Amino acid sequence: MVERFLSQTTFTSQEDFIKNLKINVPENFNFGYDVVDAWAAEQPDKNALLWTNDQGECHQYSFADMKRYTDMTASYFQSLGIGRGDMVMLILKRRFEFWFSIIALHKLGATVIPATHLLTKKDIVYRCNAADIKMIVAAGESVILQHIKDALPACPSVEQLVSVGPEVPEGFQNFHKGIENAAPFTRPKHANTNDDISLMYFTSGTTGEPKMVAHDFTYPLGHIVTGSFWHNLDENSLHLTIADTGWGKAVWGKLYGQWIAGANIFVYDHEKFTPGDILQKIHDYHVTSLCAPPTIFRFLIHEDLTKYDLSSLKYCTIAGEALNPAVFDTFKKLTGIKLMEGFGQTETTLTVATMPWMEPKPGSMGLPNPQYDVDLIDHEGRSVEAGEQGQIVIRTNNGKPLGLFKEYYRDAERTHEAWHDGIYYTGDVAWKDEDGYLWFVGRADDVIKSSGYRIGPFEVESALMTHPAVVECAITGVPDEIRGQVVKATIVLSKDYKIRAGEELIKELQNHVKKTTAPYKYPRVIEFVDELPKTISGKIRRVEIRNNDEK
Ligand code: ATP
Ligand code: MG
């Protein structure tokens, strides 16, 4: 399949990749017809989705199954009045109905808005009105369904509510009955152009109010690099990305690039994350490839890995937050696998990455994906030299690169703020070494200014992580009259060290940082906590710690 979109499909070096990566974009591309149905026509029995849950249910769907179910779902949604350009919110956790629904909506030319089940009434009202949502399809659980019901009177655009079960309360349509009774599907004459909006995300809100990131119908092709090269997938792969479907990472790792590569997507629909369960699934189902944010690996390395047969696992990737070198080293020692880091945003596809032909430098994100013209620039807009910090930007003078978002929907001001004069500003700061590898410093807002120094949280966090007492930590700035800000560490201690929480351990950790990195960066303030504030995608919310300290 991938050869349909690439003129060259294997690369041996970054030079080869930069020179020869060319992605062909067909006219009126539609992932539903051009990838899912195309596989179903060519290799109907090919494995597409291996879905399991906490209750031991398990189902392997082939591409023929996916075509059949997505056609049934598309026909059913049509009968509910959904067509080209309609906004549909999916709150489906990791239910298999997510895959039926998103592909069905692509086939209809509708706009899909995946969202998290942790939304409350207020969040739902905000989203429905911000995007004029016409239909909500939700997992049939009382909490979510109740919030949706409570929100409804304040959401005039919403016409249909659908539950995939088990609960289907009054006011909701029954998804499964609906698809079973649906008429044969007739493909719309003109489902979409490449420029229509296919997908929108409210970003995870790590820093502030969520924004609506709008992608066009070509966006899946932007993820060819994610699936075929960064994840290193082919037709024999069974790939697991740990992400809820309400987060952009789900289409990065559980859909587009994976199916274009012909991989079988593994989904584990669990209620609560337990590292042991994930390892057990890898063992039981022979998962070959795993992608997860660093937070997952930080917990995996504290498990007894010898209890599981992980020999099927050949390749692991990380993104979403910076990877502390200590975690890279421990994971490699335990499994022999090098964690291959990537960087990107809901607004982009993979932007910087460690590719299979590269030797990873632990703690570095890797090299720019040639699909994007990536640069680091200073406050005056000048490209910085090797070794200097700058904001990661994507130059767009030659037009919008494949994979970059269209806009923040209905928010020209925020779009302009982030993207003007031919430059898209990621809001992230990094530096580049002599080999061109990029090293993450922090989100521009998280960088600490103390006594004239600019201190990136990641480096100090990584220094602390090399001490056995530290499981996780967050570095933030606390206001200080003399220095402007001082460095504060909020730390989750490992089991063995919890009883030692106190002055002596604080001194020990401070000395440890002074020895590991430039001494001026050491945390003058240290607080021990049981857990760090995080987003649903597992990212540390430094902004929350900062706000609490400023109160
Ligand atoms: P919001 O925009 O609502 O604050 P968010 O930025 O966390 O939320 P995402 O788009 O999911 O939402 O995350 C993208 C961000 O994640 C990047 O801008 C960057 O800050 C961080 N990130 C992603 N990959 C890496 C990485 N490899 N190293 C460091 N940070 C990363
Ligand atoms: Mg962001």
Coordinates of C-alpha atoms and ligand atoms in Angstrom, one line a residue:
M1 CA 0.0 0.0 0.0
V2 CA 2.7 2.4 1.0
E3 CA 4.3 2.2 -2.5
R4 CA 1.1 3.8 -3.8
F5 CA 2.0 7.0 -2.1
L6 CA 5.8 7.0 -2.1
S7 CA 8.2 6.9 -5.1
Q8 CA 10.9 5.3 -2.9
T9 CA 9.9 3.1 0.1
T10 CA 13.1 2.1 1.8
F11 CA 15.9 4.4 3.1
T12 CA 19.3 3.6 4.4
S13 CA 20.5 6.9 5.8
Q14 CA 19.2 10.4 6.7
E15 CA 20.8 11.8 3.6
D16 CA 18.9 9.3 1.4
F17 CA 15.7 10.1 3.3
I18 CA 16.1 13.9 2.9
K19 CA 16.9 13.5 -0.8
N20 CA 14.3 11.0 -1.8
L21 CA 11.3 11.2 0.5
K22 CA 8.4 12.1 -1.8
I23 CA 4.8 11.6 -0.8
N24 CA 2.3 11.6 -3.6
V25 CA -1.1 13.1 -2.7
P26 CA -4.0 11.8 -4.8
E27 CA -6.8 14.2 -5.6
N28 CA -9.8 14.0 -3.2
F29 CA -8.0 11.6 -1.0
N30 CA -10.2 9.7 1.5
F31 CA -8.6 7.4 4.0
G32 CA -11.8 5.3 4.2
Y33 CA -12.0 4.4 0.5
D34 CA -8.3 4.8 -0.5
V35 CA -6.8 2.8 2.3
V36 CA -9.4 0.7 4.3
D37 CA -11.5 -0.3 1.3
A38 CA -8.4 -0.6 -0.9
W39 CA -6.9 -3.2 1.5
A40 CA -10.3 -5.0 1.7
A41 CA -10.3 -5.3 -2.1
E42 CA -6.7 -6.4 -2.4
Q43 CA -6.3 -8.6 0.7
P44 CA -9.6 -9.0 2.4
D45 CA -8.4 -11.5 5.1
K46 CA -5.5 -9.3 6.1
N47 CA -5.5 -8.5 9.9
A48 CA -6.4 -4.9 10.6
L49 CA -7.4 -4.5 14.3
L50 CA -6.8 -6.9 17.2
W51 CA -9.1 -5.6 20.0
T52 CA -9.0 -6.9 23.6
N53 CA -10.5 -5.6 26.9
D54 CA -10.3 -6.1 30.7
Q55 CA -13.0 -8.8 30.6
G56 CA -10.9 -11.1 28.4
E57 CA -12.9 -10.4 25.3
C58 CA -10.8 -10.4 22.1
H59 CA -11.6 -9.9 18.5
Q60 CA -9.4 -9.9 15.4
Y61 CA -11.0 -7.8 12.6
S62 CA -9.7 -8.2 9.0
F63 CA -9.8 -5.4 6.5
A64 CA -12.9 -7.0 4.9
D65 CA -14.6 -6.8 8.4
M66 CA -13.5 -3.2 8.6
K67 CA -15.0 -2.3 5.2
R68 CA -18.2 -4.1 6.1
Y69 CA -18.6 -2.5 9.5
T70 CA -17.6 1.0 8.4
D71 CA -20.1 0.8 5.5
M72 CA -22.8 -0.3 7.9
T73 CA -21.9 2.5 10.3
A74 CA -21.7 5.1 7.5
S75 CA -25.2 4.1 6.2
Y76 CA -26.6 4.3 9.8
F77 CA -25.1 7.7 10.3
Q78 CA -26.5 8.8 7.0
S79 CA -29.9 7.7 8.2
L80 CA -29.4 10.0 11.2
G81 CA -28.9 12.9 8.9
I82 CA -25.1 13.1 8.9
G83 CA -23.3 14.1 5.7
R84 CA -20.4 16.1 4.3
G85 CA -19.2 18.8 6.6
D86 CA -21.2 17.8 9.7
M87 CA -19.5 17.9 13.0
V88 CA -19.6 14.7 15.0
M89 CA -18.0 14.2 18.4
L90 CA -16.8 10.7 19.4
I91 CA -16.3 9.9 23.1
L92 CA -15.5 6.3 22.7
K93 CA -12.4 5.6 24.9
R94 CA -10.8 2.5 23.4
R95 CA -14.0 0.8 22.2
F96 CA -13.7 -0.9 18.8
E97 CA -16.7 1.3 17.7
F98 CA -14.2 4.2 17.5
W99 CA -12.6 2.6 14.4
F100 CA -16.0 1.9 12.9
S101 CA -17.2 5.5 13.5
I102 CA -14.1 7.5 12.5
I103 CA -13.8 5.6 9.2
A104 CA -17.5 5.8 8.5
L105 CA -17.4 9.6 9.1
H106 CA -14.5 9.9 6.7
K107 CA -16.4 8.0 4.1
L108 CA -19.3 10.5 4.5
G109 CA -17.0 13.6 4.3
A110 CA -18.0 14.6 7.9
T111 CA -15.7 16.2 10.5
V112 CA -14.7 13.9 13.4
I113 CA -14.0 15.4 16.8
P114 CA -12.6 12.8 19.1
A115 CA -12.8 13.7 22.7
T116 CA -12.0 12.3 26.1
H117 CA -14.6 10.6 28.4
L118 CA -13.3 12.8 31.3
L119 CA -15.3 15.7 30.0
T120 CA -17.8 17.2 32.3
K121 CA -21.1 19.0 31.5
K122 CA -19.3 22.3 31.2
D123 CA -16.7 21.0 28.8
I124 CA -19.3 19.4 26.6
V125 CA -21.3 22.6 26.4
Y126 CA -18.2 24.5 25.5
R127 CA -17.2 22.0 22.8
C128 CA -20.6 21.6 21.2
N129 CA -21.1 25.3 20.9
A130 CA -17.5 26.0 19.8
A131 CA -17.9 23.6 16.8
D132 CA -21.6 23.4 16.3
I133 CA -21.6 19.7 16.9
K134 CA -24.5 17.9 15.3
M135 CA -24.2 14.4 16.8
I136 CA -22.4 12.8 19.7
V137 CA -21.5 9.1 19.7
A138 CA -20.5 7.9 23.2
A139 CA -19.4 4.9 25.2
G140 CA -22.5 3.7 27.1
E141 CA -21.4 4.4 30.6
S142 CA -23.6 6.3 33.1
V143 CA -21.2 9.0 34.0
I144 CA -20.5 10.2 30.4
L145 CA -24.1 9.7 29.3
Q146 CA -25.3 11.7 32.3
H147 CA -23.0 14.6 31.5
I148 CA -24.1 14.6 27.9
K149 CA -27.8 14.6 29.0
D150 CA -27.2 17.5 31.4
A151 CA -25.3 19.5 28.7
L152 CA -27.9 19.0 26.0
P153 CA -30.3 21.9 26.9
A154 CA -27.4 24.3 26.4
C155 CA -26.3 22.7 23.1
P156 CA -28.8 23.8 20.4
S157 CA -26.8 22.4 17.5
V158 CA -26.9 18.8 18.8
E159 CA -29.6 16.8 17.0
Q160 CA -28.6 13.2 17.7
L161 CA -27.1 11.2 20.6
V162 CA -25.9 7.7 20.1
S163 CA -24.7 5.2 22.7
V164 CA -22.6 2.2 21.8
G165 CA -23.8 0.4 25.0
P166 CA -24.0 -1.4 27.3
E167 CA -26.3 1.4 28.6
V168 CA -28.6 3.1 26.1
P169 CA -30.8 5.5 28.2
E170 CA -33.8 7.4 26.9
G171 CA -32.8 10.1 24.4
F172 CA -30.0 8.0 23.0
Q173 CA -30.0 5.9 19.8
N174 CA -28.7 2.3 20.0
F175 CA -25.6 2.1 17.9
H176 CA -25.5 -1.6 17.5
K177 CA -29.2 -1.9 16.6
G178 CA -28.7 0.9 14.2
I179 CA -25.8 -0.6 12.2
E180 CA -27.4 -4.0 12.1
N181 CA -30.6 -2.6 10.6
A182 CA -28.8 -0.1 8.2
A183 CA -29.6 -0.1 4.5
P184 CA -26.8 -1.1 2.1
F185 CA -24.4 1.8 1.9
T186 CA -24.2 4.0 -1.1
R187 CA -21.1 6.0 -1.4
P188 CA -21.7 9.8 -1.7
K189 CA -20.8 11.2 -5.2
H190 CA -18.5 13.8 -3.7
A191 CA -17.5 13.0 -0.2
N192 CA -14.7 15.5 0.1
T193 CA -11.9 17.5 -1.4
N194 CA -8.4 17.4 0.0
D195 CA -9.0 20.8 1.6
D196 CA -12.1 19.9 3.6
I197 CA -11.8 19.5 7.4
S198 CA -11.8 15.8 8.3
L199 CA -10.6 15.9 11.9
M200 CA -10.5 18.3 14.8
Y201 CA -9.0 18.0 18.2
F202 CA -9.4 20.1 21.2
T203 CA -5.7 19.9 22.4
S204 CA -4.9 18.3 25.7
G205 CA -4.7 21.5 27.6
T206 CA -1.3 21.0 29.1
T207 CA -0.9 24.7 29.3
G208 CA -4.2 26.5 29.0
E209 CA -7.7 26.6 27.4
P210 CA -8.0 23.9 24.7
K211 CA -7.8 25.0 21.1
M212 CA -9.5 23.4 18.2
V213 CA -6.9 22.0 15.8
A214 CA -8.4 21.4 12.4
H215 CA -6.8 19.0 9.9
D216 CA -7.7 18.4 6.2
F217 CA -8.4 15.1 4.4
T218 CA -4.7 14.7 3.4
Y219 CA -3.6 14.5 7.1
P220 CA -3.4 10.7 7.2
L221 CA -0.8 10.8 4.4
G222 CA 1.3 13.0 6.6
H223 CA 1.6 10.0 9.0
I224 CA 3.2 7.7 6.5
V225 CA 6.5 8.7 8.0
T226 CA 5.2 8.0 11.5
G227 CA 4.0 4.5 10.7
S228 CA 6.4 3.1 8.1
F229 CA 9.6 4.7 9.3
W230 CA 9.5 6.0 12.8
H231 CA 7.5 3.0 14.1
N232 CA 9.3 0.9 11.6
L233 CA 6.1 -1.0 10.7
D234 CA 5.4 -3.4 7.9
E235 CA 2.7 -6.0 7.1
N236 CA 3.9 -8.4 9.8
S237 CA 3.8 -5.9 12.6
L238 CA 1.4 -5.9 15.6
H239 CA 1.6 -2.4 16.9
L240 CA 0.5 -1.0 20.3
T241 CA 0.3 2.7 20.9
I242 CA -0.8 3.6 24.4
A243 CA -3.3 6.4 24.0
D244 CA -6.9 7.2 24.6
T245 CA -8.8 7.9 21.4
G246 CA -9.7 11.3 22.7
W247 CA -6.1 12.4 22.3
G248 CA -4.3 13.3 19.0
K249 CA -1.8 10.6 19.7
A250 CA -4.4 7.9 18.9
V251 CA -4.5 8.8 15.2
W252 CA -0.7 9.0 15.2
G253 CA -0.4 5.5 16.6
K254 CA -3.6 3.6 16.3
L255 CA -4.8 4.3 12.8
Y256 CA -3.4 6.2 9.8
G257 CA 0.3 5.4 9.4
Q258 CA -0.2 1.9 10.8
W259 CA -2.8 0.9 8.3
I260 CA -1.0 2.5 5.3
A261 CA 2.0 0.4 6.4
G262 CA -0.3 -2.7 6.5
A263 CA 0.3 -3.3 10.2
N264 CA -2.2 -5.0 12.6
I265 CA -3.3 -2.5 15.3
F266 CA -3.4 -3.9 18.8
V267 CA -5.9 -2.2 21.1
Y268 CA -6.2 -2.9 24.8
D269 CA -9.4 -1.4 26.1
H270 CA -8.6 -1.0 29.8
E271 CA -10.2 1.0 32.5
K272 CA -7.1 1.8 34.6
F273 CA -3.5 1.8 33.5
T274 CA -1.4 -0.9 35.3
P275 CA 2.1 -1.5 34.0
G276 CA 1.9 -5.2 34.7
D277 CA -1.3 -5.6 32.5
I278 CA 0.4 -3.9 29.6
L279 CA 3.4 -6.2 29.9
Q280 CA 1.1 -9.2 30.1
K281 CA -0.7 -8.2 26.9
I282 CA 2.6 -7.9 25.1
H283 CA 3.5 -11.4 26.3
D284 CA 0.1 -12.9 25.5
Y285 CA -0.4 -11.5 22.1
H286 CA 3.2 -11.2 20.9
V287 CA 3.1 -7.5 20.3
T288 CA 6.0 -6.5 18.0
S289 CA 6.1 -2.7 18.4
L290 CA 5.2 -0.4 21.2
C291 CA 4.8 3.4 21.3
A292 CA 4.0 5.3 24.5
P293 CA 4.8 8.5 26.3
P294 CA 7.8 8.5 28.6
T295 CA 5.6 8.4 31.7
I296 CA 4.6 4.8 30.8
F297 CA 8.2 3.7 30.4
R298 CA 9.1 5.4 33.7
F299 CA 6.7 3.0 35.4
L300 CA 7.5 0.0 33.3
I301 CA 11.1 0.0 34.4
H302 CA 10.0 -0.3 38.0
E303 CA 8.3 -3.7 37.2
D304 CA 9.9 -7.1 37.3
L305 CA 10.3 -7.6 33.6
T306 CA 11.7 -11.1 34.0
K307 CA 8.1 -12.3 34.8
Y308 CA 7.1 -11.7 31.2
D309 CA 8.2 -13.1 27.8
L310 CA 8.8 -9.9 25.9
S311 CA 10.8 -11.6 23.1
S312 CA 8.2 -10.6 20.4
L313 CA 8.8 -6.9 21.1
K314 CA 11.3 -5.6 18.6
Y315 CA 10.9 -1.9 18.4
C316 CA 9.8 0.9 20.8
T317 CA 9.2 4.5 20.3
I318 CA 8.3 7.4 22.6
A319 CA 6.9 10.9 22.2
G320 CA 4.7 13.4 24.0
E321 CA 7.2 14.5 26.5
A322 CA 11.0 14.5 26.7
L323 CA 12.6 11.2 27.5
N324 CA 15.1 11.3 30.4
P325 CA 18.3 9.5 29.4
A326 CA 18.2 7.5 32.7
V327 CA 15.0 5.9 31.5
F328 CA 16.5 5.1 28.1
D329 CA 19.5 3.5 29.7
T330 CA 17.5 1.4 32.2
F331 CA 15.0 0.2 29.6
K332 CA 17.9 -0.8 27.3
K333 CA 19.6 -2.7 30.1
L334 CA 16.4 -4.6 30.9
T335 CA 15.2 -5.4 27.3
G336 CA 18.0 -4.7 24.9
I337 CA 15.7 -2.2 23.1
K338 CA 16.7 1.4 22.3
L339 CA 13.8 3.8 22.8
M340 CA 13.5 5.8 19.6
E341 CA 12.2 9.3 20.4
G342 CA 10.0 11.5 18.3
F343 CA 8.6 15.0 18.6
G344 CA 5.4 16.5 17.3
Q345 CA 2.1 18.1 18.2
T346 CA -1.6 17.7 17.7
E347 CA -1.0 20.5 15.1
T348 CA 1.5 18.4 13.2
T349 CA 2.6 14.9 12.4
L350 CA 6.0 13.6 13.4
T351 CA 8.3 16.7 13.1
V352 CA 11.6 15.5 14.6
A353 CA 12.5 11.9 15.1
T354 CA 15.1 9.2 15.6
M355 CA 14.7 7.0 12.6
P356 CA 15.7 3.3 12.3
W357 CA 18.8 4.2 10.3
M358 CA 20.0 6.6 13.0
E359 CA 21.9 5.8 16.2
P360 CA 19.8 7.3 19.0
K361 CA 21.4 9.9 21.3
P362 CA 19.6 9.4 24.7
G363 CA 17.8 12.5 25.6
S364 CA 17.7 13.9 22.1
M365 CA 14.6 13.9 19.9
G366 CA 16.6 13.1 16.7
L367 CA 16.7 14.9 13.4
P368 CA 14.0 16.9 11.5
N369 CA 11.5 15.0 9.4
P370 CA 12.3 16.3 5.8
Q371 CA 8.5 16.6 5.3
Y372 CA 8.9 19.8 7.4
D373 CA 11.3 22.7 7.0
V374 CA 12.3 22.8 10.7
D375 CA 14.5 25.6 12.2
L376 CA 15.4 27.0 15.6
I377 CA 15.1 30.7 16.0
D378 CA 15.8 33.3 18.7
H379 CA 13.6 36.2 19.9
E380 CA 14.7 38.3 16.9
G381 CA 13.8 35.6 14.5
R382 CA 17.4 34.7 13.6
S383 CA 18.4 31.0 13.1
V384 CA 20.5 30.1 16.1
E385 CA 23.9 28.5 16.0
A386 CA 24.7 24.9 17.1
G387 CA 24.6 24.8 21.0
E388 CA 22.2 27.8 21.3
Q389 CA 18.6 27.6 22.4
G390 CA 15.8 28.6 20.1
Q391 CA 12.2 28.1 19.5
I392 CA 11.3 25.2 17.2
V393 CA 9.6 26.6 14.1
I394 CA 8.3 25.2 10.8
R395 CA 8.9 27.4 7.8
T396 CA 5.9 27.5 5.4
N397 CA 7.0 30.0 2.8
N398 CA 6.6 27.3 0.2
G399 CA 3.1 26.4 1.3
K400 CA 1.6 24.3 4.0
P401 CA 3.5 21.0 4.4
L402 CA 1.6 17.8 4.3
G403 CA 0.5 16.9 7.9
L404 CA 0.5 20.5 9.3
F405 CA -2.9 21.7 10.5
K406 CA -5.1 24.0 8.6
E407 CA -6.0 26.4 11.4
Y408 CA -7.3 26.8 14.9
Y409 CA -11.0 26.5 13.9
R410 CA -12.9 29.7 14.2
D411 CA -10.0 31.4 15.9
A412 CA -8.2 33.6 13.4
E413 CA -6.4 35.4 16.2
R414 CA -4.8 32.3 17.8
T415 CA -4.0 30.9 14.4
H416 CA -2.2 34.2 13.5
E417 CA -0.4 34.3 16.9
A418 CA 1.1 30.8 16.2
W419 CA 1.5 31.0 12.5
H420 CA 2.4 34.2 10.6
D421 CA 4.8 35.5 8.0
G422 CA 5.6 32.0 6.7
I423 CA 6.5 30.6 10.1
Y424 CA 4.6 28.2 12.4
Y425 CA 5.8 28.6 16.0
T426 CA 5.6 25.4 18.0
G427 CA 6.0 27.1 21.4
D428 CA 8.8 24.6 22.3
V429 CA 12.4 25.4 22.9
A430 CA 15.3 23.2 21.9
W431 CA 19.0 23.4 20.9
K432 CA 20.9 21.6 18.2
D433 CA 24.2 19.8 18.4
E434 CA 27.0 19.7 15.8
D435 CA 25.4 16.7 14.1
G436 CA 22.0 18.6 13.8
Y437 CA 20.3 16.5 16.5
L438 CA 17.7 18.4 18.5
W439 CA 17.6 18.5 22.3
F440 CA 14.4 19.5 24.0
V441 CA 14.7 22.3 26.6
G442 CA 11.1 22.9 27.6
R443 CA 7.9 24.5 26.5
A444 CA 8.6 28.2 26.0
D445 CA 6.3 29.0 29.0
D446 CA 8.0 26.4 31.2
V447 CA 11.5 27.8 30.8
I448 CA 12.7 29.4 34.1
K449 CA 14.4 32.7 34.3
S450 CA 16.5 32.9 37.4
S451 CA 19.3 35.4 38.2
G452 CA 19.7 36.1 34.5
Y453 CA 20.0 32.4 33.6
R454 CA 17.4 30.6 31.4
I455 CA 16.9 27.1 32.8
G456 CA 15.0 24.4 30.9
P457 CA 13.1 22.1 33.2
F458 CA 14.0 19.0 31.3
E459 CA 17.7 19.0 32.0
V460 CA 17.2 19.4 35.7
E461 CA 14.5 16.7 35.7
S462 CA 16.8 14.4 33.9
A463 CA 19.6 15.0 36.4
L464 CA 17.2 14.2 39.3
M465 CA 16.0 11.1 37.5
T466 CA 19.5 9.6 37.7
H467 CA 19.1 9.4 41.5
P468 CA 17.4 6.1 42.7
A469 CA 15.0 8.0 45.0
V470 CA 13.3 9.7 42.1
V471 CA 10.5 8.0 40.2
E472 CA 9.1 11.2 38.5
C473 CA 9.6 14.9 39.0
A474 CA 8.7 18.3 37.7
I475 CA 10.8 21.4 37.6
T476 CA 9.1 24.7 37.8
G477 CA 10.0 28.3 38.7
V478 CA 8.7 29.8 42.0
P479 CA 8.6 33.6 42.2
D480 CA 11.5 35.1 44.2
E481 CA 12.1 38.7 45.1
I482 CA 15.8 38.6 44.5
R483 CA 16.3 36.1 41.7
G484 CA 13.0 36.6 39.8
Q485 CA 12.4 32.9 40.0
V486 CA 14.0 30.0 41.8
V487 CA 14.1 26.4 40.7
K488 CA 11.7 24.1 42.4
A489 CA 11.5 20.3 42.2
T490 CA 8.3 18.5 42.9
I491 CA 9.3 14.8 43.3
V492 CA 7.5 11.5 43.6
L493 CA 9.8 9.2 45.6
S494 CA 10.4 5.5 45.0
K495 CA 8.9 3.1 47.6
D496 CA 12.2 2.5 49.4
Y497 CA 12.9 6.2 49.8
K498 CA 9.5 7.4 51.0
I499 CA 10.4 7.0 54.7
R500 CA 13.5 9.2 54.2
A501 CA 11.5 12.2 52.9
G502 CA 13.0 15.1 54.8
E503 CA 15.8 17.6 55.1
E504 CA 18.6 15.1 54.7
L505 CA 17.3 13.7 51.5
I506 CA 16.6 17.2 50.2
K507 CA 20.3 18.0 50.7
E508 CA 21.4 14.8 49.1
L509 CA 19.2 15.4 46.0
Q510 CA 20.4 19.0 45.7
N511 CA 24.0 17.9 45.9
H512 CA 23.3 15.2 43.3
V513 CA 22.0 17.8 40.8
K514 CA 25.0 20.1 41.5
K515 CA 27.3 17.2 40.6
T516 CA 25.3 16.1 37.6
T517 CA 24.7 19.4 35.9
A518 CA 25.8 23.0 36.1
P519 CA 25.4 23.9 39.9
Y520 CA 23.3 27.1 39.3
K521 CA 20.4 24.9 38.1
Y522 CA 20.0 23.0 41.4
P523 CA 16.5 23.1 42.9
R524 CA 16.6 25.5 45.9
V525 CA 13.1 24.3 46.8
I526 CA 12.1 20.6 46.9
E527 CA 8.6 19.3 47.6
F528 CA 7.7 15.5 47.9
V529 CA 4.3 14.5 46.6
D530 CA 2.5 11.2 46.0
E531 CA 1.7 12.1 42.4
L532 CA 2.3 14.8 39.9
P533 CA -0.6 16.7 38.2
K534 CA -1.1 15.3 34.7
T535 CA -3.3 15.6 31.7
I536 CA -5.3 12.6 30.6
S537 CA -2.6 11.8 28.1
G538 CA -0.2 11.5 31.1
K539 CA 1.7 14.7 30.6
I540 CA 3.0 16.6 33.6
R541 CA 1.1 19.9 34.1
R542 CA 3.9 22.2 35.3
V543 CA 1.4 25.1 34.9
E544 CA -0.7 23.6 37.7
I545 CA 2.2 23.4 40.1
R546 CA 3.2 27.0 39.2
N547 CA -0.3 28.3 39.7
N548 CA -0.5 26.7 43.1
D549 CA 2.8 28.3 44.1
E550 CA 1.7 31.7 43.0
K551 CA -1.5 31.7 45.0
Ligands
ATP1 P1 -1.9 22.2 24.8 O1 -1.4 22.7 23.4 O2 -3.4 22.2 24.9 O3 -1.2 22.9 25.9 P2 -0.2 19.9 24.4 O4 0.7 20.8 23.7 O5 0.3 19.1 25.5 O6 -1.5 20.7 24.9 P3 -0.1 17.9 22.3 O7 -0.3 18.5 21.0 O8 -0.6 16.5 22.6 O9 -0.8 18.9 23.4 O10 1.4 17.8 22.7 C1 2.4 18.4 21.9 C2 3.5 18.9 22.9 O11 4.1 17.8 23.6 C3 4.7 19.5 22.2 O12 4.4 20.9 21.8 C4 5.8 19.4 23.2 O13 5.7 20.4 24.2 C5 5.5 18.0 23.8 N1 6.3 17.0 23.2 C6 5.9 16.1 22.3 N2 6.9 15.3 22.0 C7 8.0 15.6 22.8 C8 9.3 15.2 22.9 N3 9.8 14.1 22.3 N4 10.1 15.8 23.8 C9 9.6 16.8 24.5 N5 8.3 17.3 24.4 C10 7.5 16.7 23.5
MG2 MG 0.3 22.4 22.4

